[in-house]
Amino acid sequence: MENKQKFEDARAGILKIFETAGGDLLDVAYYIYQKIVSVPGSEPELIKFVFEELEQRDIDGKESVERVFSKEEKDFYIDTYGKVVDGILEALLKKEVNKEGFYRDLWKGIQENPILEGEKEKAFAFYFIWIDMRVPYFELEPGIEMDNKEYVDILEGMDREIKRARFILYAPVKQKTEQASRLVHMLDALGDERKKAVFFTQILSAFGQMMISDLMSILEEKEDLAEEGEPD
C-alpha cells in the first residue's frame, strides 16, 4: 500500500511539473526524472506513463524551473551522448519485445550503460528518448515481407498508378484532405494487400523527398534573409 501511494504521489508530481513548468524541456525532463527515481522498482511504469500520456513538446508554463543545463552544456550532451542514447533505443526496438519488457529494458539500459555515469547524463538520456518520434512504444503485428524480384515485378505492373499518385502528391490542392482521400481511394482500388504495400512504399518515398525539398527551401530562405540583414 505504501509503495502504491509513493507511485501515485510521484505520478501526481510529474503531472504538476509538466503542466506548470516553463523553460527548456531538458531542464523540465531533469526534474521529472528525479520524480521517477524517487520510487525504486516503479521506474519503468513511470517512464511508460510519461512517454504515453505526456506529449513531447516545448513547455510554455507559468513557473520557470531552475536552470540545470546551460545552452552550451545541452549542446555538449547532445554531441557526446546523443548517439549513445540512440543506440540504446535502436537496439531495444529491434528486439520487438512486449510493452512491459520494452520499458523495463529501456530503464535498465539507461541505468547500466557505463557511459551514462551521473544523474545528469541519465536524465539527458531520458529526455532524448522522450523527444524521439519512436516513442511511445507500440507492439506491431507482422508486416508483409517480399524479396526484391517480387517487389520489382509488382512495381512494374503499377506504373500508371504510381504516376497518378505522384501527380496527386505534387498537384496543388485547397485542403490536404483532398489529397489524402484520393490516395486512400487508389489504395482501396488495388485490392491485393501486397500491391497495397508496394504502392504505399512509393508514397512514403515520394513524401520523404517532398519533406527534404521543403526543408531545403526553408533553409535557403533563411540564408537569403540572413544575407539581406548583413551590413554592406
Short mmCIF file of C-alpha atoms in Angstrom, two decimals:
data_model
loop_
_atom_site.label_atom_id
_atom_site.label_comp_id
_atom_site.label_asym_id
_atom_site.label_seq_id
_atom_site.Cartn_x
_atom_site.Cartn_y
_atom_site.Cartn_z
CA MET A 1 0.00 0.00 0.00
CA GLU A 2 2.87 2.37 0.87
CA ASN A 3 4.59 1.74 -2.47
CA LYS A 4 1.35 2.34 -4.31
CA GLN A 5 0.94 5.68 -2.54
CA LYS A 6 4.52 6.65 -3.41
CA PHE A 7 3.83 5.77 -7.04
CA GLU A 8 0.66 7.89 -7.10
CA ASP A 9 2.49 10.78 -5.41
CA ALA A 10 5.30 10.60 -7.98
CA ARG A 11 2.79 10.43 -10.82
CA ALA A 12 0.95 13.48 -9.48
CA GLY A 13 4.26 15.28 -9.04
CA ILE A 14 5.23 14.55 -12.64
CA LEU A 15 1.91 15.87 -13.90
CA LYS A 16 2.28 19.05 -11.85
CA ILE A 17 5.76 19.68 -13.21
CA PHE A 18 4.65 19.05 -16.78
CA GLU A 19 1.54 21.23 -16.54
CA THR A 20 3.09 24.19 -14.74
CA ALA A 21 6.79 24.24 -15.60
CA GLY A 22 8.32 26.69 -18.03
CA GLY A 23 11.74 26.77 -19.63
CA ASP A 24 13.78 24.34 -21.68
CA LEU A 25 12.27 20.86 -21.95
CA LEU A 26 15.61 19.29 -20.99
CA ASP A 27 15.53 21.08 -17.63
CA VAL A 28 11.90 20.06 -17.10
CA ALA A 29 12.82 16.45 -18.00
CA TYR A 30 15.55 16.54 -15.34
CA TYR A 31 13.01 17.33 -12.60
CA ILE A 32 10.61 14.70 -13.94
CA TYR A 33 13.48 12.21 -13.91
CA GLN A 34 14.05 12.97 -10.24
CA LYS A 35 10.42 12.10 -9.53
CA ILE A 36 10.81 8.84 -11.44
CA VAL A 37 13.85 7.68 -9.46
CA SER A 38 12.10 8.53 -6.17
CA VAL A 39 10.09 5.30 -6.41
CA PRO A 40 12.56 2.41 -6.76
CA GLY A 41 11.07 -0.54 -8.62
CA SER A 42 8.38 1.55 -10.34
CA GLU A 43 10.64 3.47 -12.72
CA PRO A 44 9.64 1.53 -15.89
CA GLU A 45 5.97 2.12 -15.18
CA LEU A 46 6.56 5.82 -14.59
CA ILE A 47 8.55 6.36 -17.79
CA LYS A 48 5.80 4.47 -19.62
CA PHE A 49 3.32 6.94 -18.15
CA VAL A 50 5.41 9.92 -19.28
CA PHE A 51 6.00 8.63 -22.80
CA GLU A 52 2.40 7.56 -23.36
CA GLU A 53 0.47 10.33 -21.63
CA LEU A 54 2.60 13.48 -21.82
CA GLU A 55 3.02 14.91 -25.29
CA GLN A 56 6.56 15.65 -26.46
CA ARG A 57 6.57 19.42 -26.88
CA ASP A 58 8.21 22.61 -25.77
CA ILE A 59 6.76 23.60 -22.42
CA ASP A 60 5.48 27.14 -22.00
CA GLY A 61 4.19 27.15 -18.46
CA LYS A 62 3.77 29.74 -15.75
CA GLU A 63 6.66 28.74 -13.48
CA SER A 64 10.18 28.71 -14.88
CA VAL A 65 12.16 25.84 -13.40
CA GLU A 66 15.66 26.46 -12.13
CA ARG A 67 18.18 26.03 -14.94
CA VAL A 68 20.09 22.73 -14.81
CA PHE A 69 21.71 22.66 -18.26
CA SER A 70 23.19 25.75 -19.90
CA LYS A 71 22.80 26.04 -23.67
CA GLU A 72 26.45 25.11 -24.14
CA GLU A 73 26.05 22.13 -21.82
CA LYS A 74 22.93 20.97 -23.64
CA ASP A 75 24.78 21.10 -26.97
CA PHE A 76 27.68 19.18 -25.40
CA TYR A 77 25.36 16.45 -24.09
CA ILE A 78 23.67 16.09 -27.48
CA ASP A 79 27.02 15.80 -29.26
CA THR A 80 28.56 13.50 -26.65
CA TYR A 81 25.69 11.23 -25.61
CA GLY A 82 23.08 11.57 -28.36
CA LYS A 83 24.36 8.65 -30.44
CA VAL A 84 24.79 6.51 -27.34
CA VAL A 85 21.16 7.02 -26.37
CA ASP A 86 20.02 6.42 -29.95
CA GLY A 87 21.93 3.14 -29.85
CA ILE A 88 20.15 2.02 -26.68
CA LEU A 89 16.75 2.79 -28.19
CA GLU A 90 17.57 1.27 -31.58
CA ALA A 91 18.77 -1.99 -30.03
CA LEU A 92 15.58 -2.31 -27.99
CA LEU A 93 13.31 -1.59 -30.94
CA LYS A 94 14.99 -4.34 -32.94
CA LYS A 95 14.21 -6.86 -30.19
CA GLU A 96 10.45 -6.33 -30.70
CA VAL A 97 9.61 -7.14 -27.08
CA ASN A 98 6.23 -6.57 -25.43
CA LYS A 99 5.41 -3.18 -23.95
CA GLU A 100 6.29 -4.05 -20.37
CA GLY A 101 9.59 -5.59 -21.47
CA PHE A 102 10.45 -2.54 -23.55
CA TYR A 103 10.13 -0.05 -20.72
CA ARG A 104 11.85 -2.40 -18.26
CA ASP A 105 14.81 -2.93 -20.60
CA LEU A 106 14.90 0.74 -21.55
CA TRP A 107 15.26 1.79 -17.93
CA LYS A 108 17.90 -0.89 -17.38
CA GLY A 109 19.78 0.29 -20.48
CA ILE A 110 19.90 3.86 -19.21
CA GLN A 111 20.95 2.89 -15.69
CA GLU A 112 23.58 0.30 -16.60
CA ASN A 113 25.28 2.00 -19.56
CA PRO A 114 28.81 2.81 -18.37
CA ILE A 115 28.99 5.98 -20.48
CA LEU A 116 25.94 7.50 -18.77
CA GLU A 117 27.69 7.84 -15.44
CA GLY A 118 25.93 10.54 -13.45
CA GLU A 119 22.39 11.70 -12.75
CA LYS A 120 22.55 14.45 -15.37
CA GLU A 121 23.71 12.03 -18.06
CA LYS A 122 20.91 9.62 -17.22
CA ALA A 123 18.34 12.43 -17.11
CA PHE A 124 19.57 13.57 -20.51
CA ALA A 125 19.08 10.04 -21.86
CA PHE A 126 15.51 10.05 -20.53
CA TYR A 127 14.90 13.43 -22.22
CA PHE A 128 16.49 12.40 -25.53
CA ILE A 129 14.28 9.31 -25.76
CA TRP A 130 11.19 11.27 -24.69
CA ILE A 131 11.54 13.63 -27.69
CA ASP A 132 12.21 10.75 -30.11
CA MET A 133 9.44 10.07 -32.65
CA ARG A 134 9.74 6.33 -31.93
CA VAL A 135 8.13 6.63 -28.51
CA PRO A 136 5.68 5.81 -27.10
CA TYR A 137 6.30 2.17 -27.92
CA PHE A 138 3.74 0.01 -29.71
CA GLU A 139 3.59 -3.72 -30.26
CA LEU A 140 3.10 -4.17 -34.01
CA GLU A 141 1.59 -7.01 -36.00
CA PRO A 142 3.85 -8.80 -38.53
CA GLY A 143 4.30 -6.81 -41.74
CA ILE A 144 4.46 -8.07 -45.34
CA GLU A 145 7.92 -9.17 -46.44
CA MET A 146 8.98 -9.86 -50.03
CA ASP A 147 12.19 -10.35 -51.98
CA ASN A 148 13.47 -7.74 -54.41
CA LYS A 149 12.28 -9.63 -57.52
CA GLU A 150 8.68 -9.80 -56.31
CA TYR A 151 8.79 -6.13 -55.32
CA VAL A 152 10.07 -5.08 -58.75
CA ASP A 153 7.56 -7.29 -60.56
CA ILE A 154 4.65 -5.75 -58.66
CA LEU A 155 6.04 -2.25 -59.11
CA GLU A 156 6.41 -2.66 -62.87
CA GLY A 157 2.77 -3.64 -63.11
CA MET A 158 1.67 -0.48 -61.30
CA ASP A 159 3.40 2.14 -63.43
CA ARG A 160 0.22 4.10 -64.18
CA GLU A 161 -0.94 4.04 -60.54
CA ILE A 162 2.44 5.27 -59.28
CA LYS A 163 2.47 8.15 -61.78
CA ARG A 164 -1.06 9.12 -60.77
CA ALA A 165 -0.15 9.00 -57.08
CA ARG A 166 2.91 11.18 -57.70
CA PHE A 167 0.72 13.70 -59.53
CA ILE A 168 -1.73 13.73 -56.61
CA LEU A 169 1.11 14.39 -54.17
CA TYR A 170 2.59 17.30 -56.09
CA ALA A 171 -0.54 18.91 -57.60
CA PRO A 172 -1.90 21.97 -55.73
CA VAL A 173 -4.95 21.40 -53.51
CA LYS A 174 -7.14 23.60 -51.31
CA GLN A 175 -7.02 21.11 -48.44
CA LYS A 176 -4.74 18.20 -47.55
CA THR A 177 -7.82 16.04 -47.04
CA GLU A 178 -8.48 16.20 -50.80
CA GLN A 179 -5.04 14.81 -51.46
CA ALA A 180 -5.34 12.15 -48.76
CA SER A 181 -8.80 10.98 -49.83
CA ARG A 182 -7.66 10.50 -53.44
CA LEU A 183 -4.72 8.38 -52.29
CA VAL A 184 -6.97 6.34 -49.98
CA HIS A 185 -9.33 5.72 -52.90
CA MET A 186 -6.43 4.49 -55.03
CA LEU A 187 -5.23 2.25 -52.22
CA ASP A 188 -8.69 0.69 -51.79
CA ALA A 189 -8.99 0.10 -55.54
CA LEU A 190 -5.82 -2.01 -55.58
CA GLY A 191 -7.45 -4.75 -53.50
CA ASP A 192 -4.42 -7.02 -53.14
CA GLU A 193 -2.51 -6.45 -49.89
CA ARG A 194 0.91 -6.97 -51.47
CA LYS A 195 0.13 -4.41 -54.17
CA LYS A 196 -1.03 -2.01 -51.48
CA ALA A 197 2.25 -2.47 -49.61
CA VAL A 198 4.36 -1.70 -52.70
CA PHE A 199 2.14 1.25 -53.60
CA PHE A 200 2.40 2.72 -50.10
CA THR A 201 6.19 2.23 -50.12
CA GLN A 202 6.32 4.50 -53.14
CA ILE A 203 4.06 7.04 -51.42
CA LEU A 204 6.33 7.12 -48.38
CA SER A 205 9.38 7.55 -50.59
CA ALA A 206 7.82 10.42 -52.53
CA PHE A 207 6.59 12.04 -49.31
CA GLY A 208 10.09 11.84 -47.85
CA GLN A 209 11.53 13.56 -50.93
CA MET A 210 8.90 16.30 -50.59
CA MET A 211 9.85 16.88 -46.96
CA ILE A 212 13.54 17.14 -47.85
CA SER A 213 12.71 19.56 -50.66
CA ASP A 214 10.59 21.69 -48.33
CA LEU A 215 13.35 21.71 -45.71
CA MET A 216 15.95 22.78 -48.25
CA SER A 217 13.66 25.62 -49.41
CA ILE A 218 13.23 26.80 -45.82
CA LEU A 219 17.00 26.74 -45.23
CA GLU A 220 17.63 28.65 -48.45
CA GLU A 221 15.06 31.29 -47.45
CA LYS A 222 16.72 31.64 -44.03
CA GLU A 223 20.13 32.07 -45.67
CA ASP A 224 18.73 34.72 -48.03
CA LEU A 225 17.16 36.61 -45.12
CA ALA A 226 20.42 36.41 -43.17
CA GLU A 227 22.37 37.79 -46.12
CA GLU A 228 19.86 40.63 -46.56
CA GLY A 229 20.30 41.53 -42.91
CA GLU A 230 24.10 41.72 -43.12
CA PRO A 231 25.59 45.24 -43.29
CA ASP A 232 27.34 46.24 -46.50
#
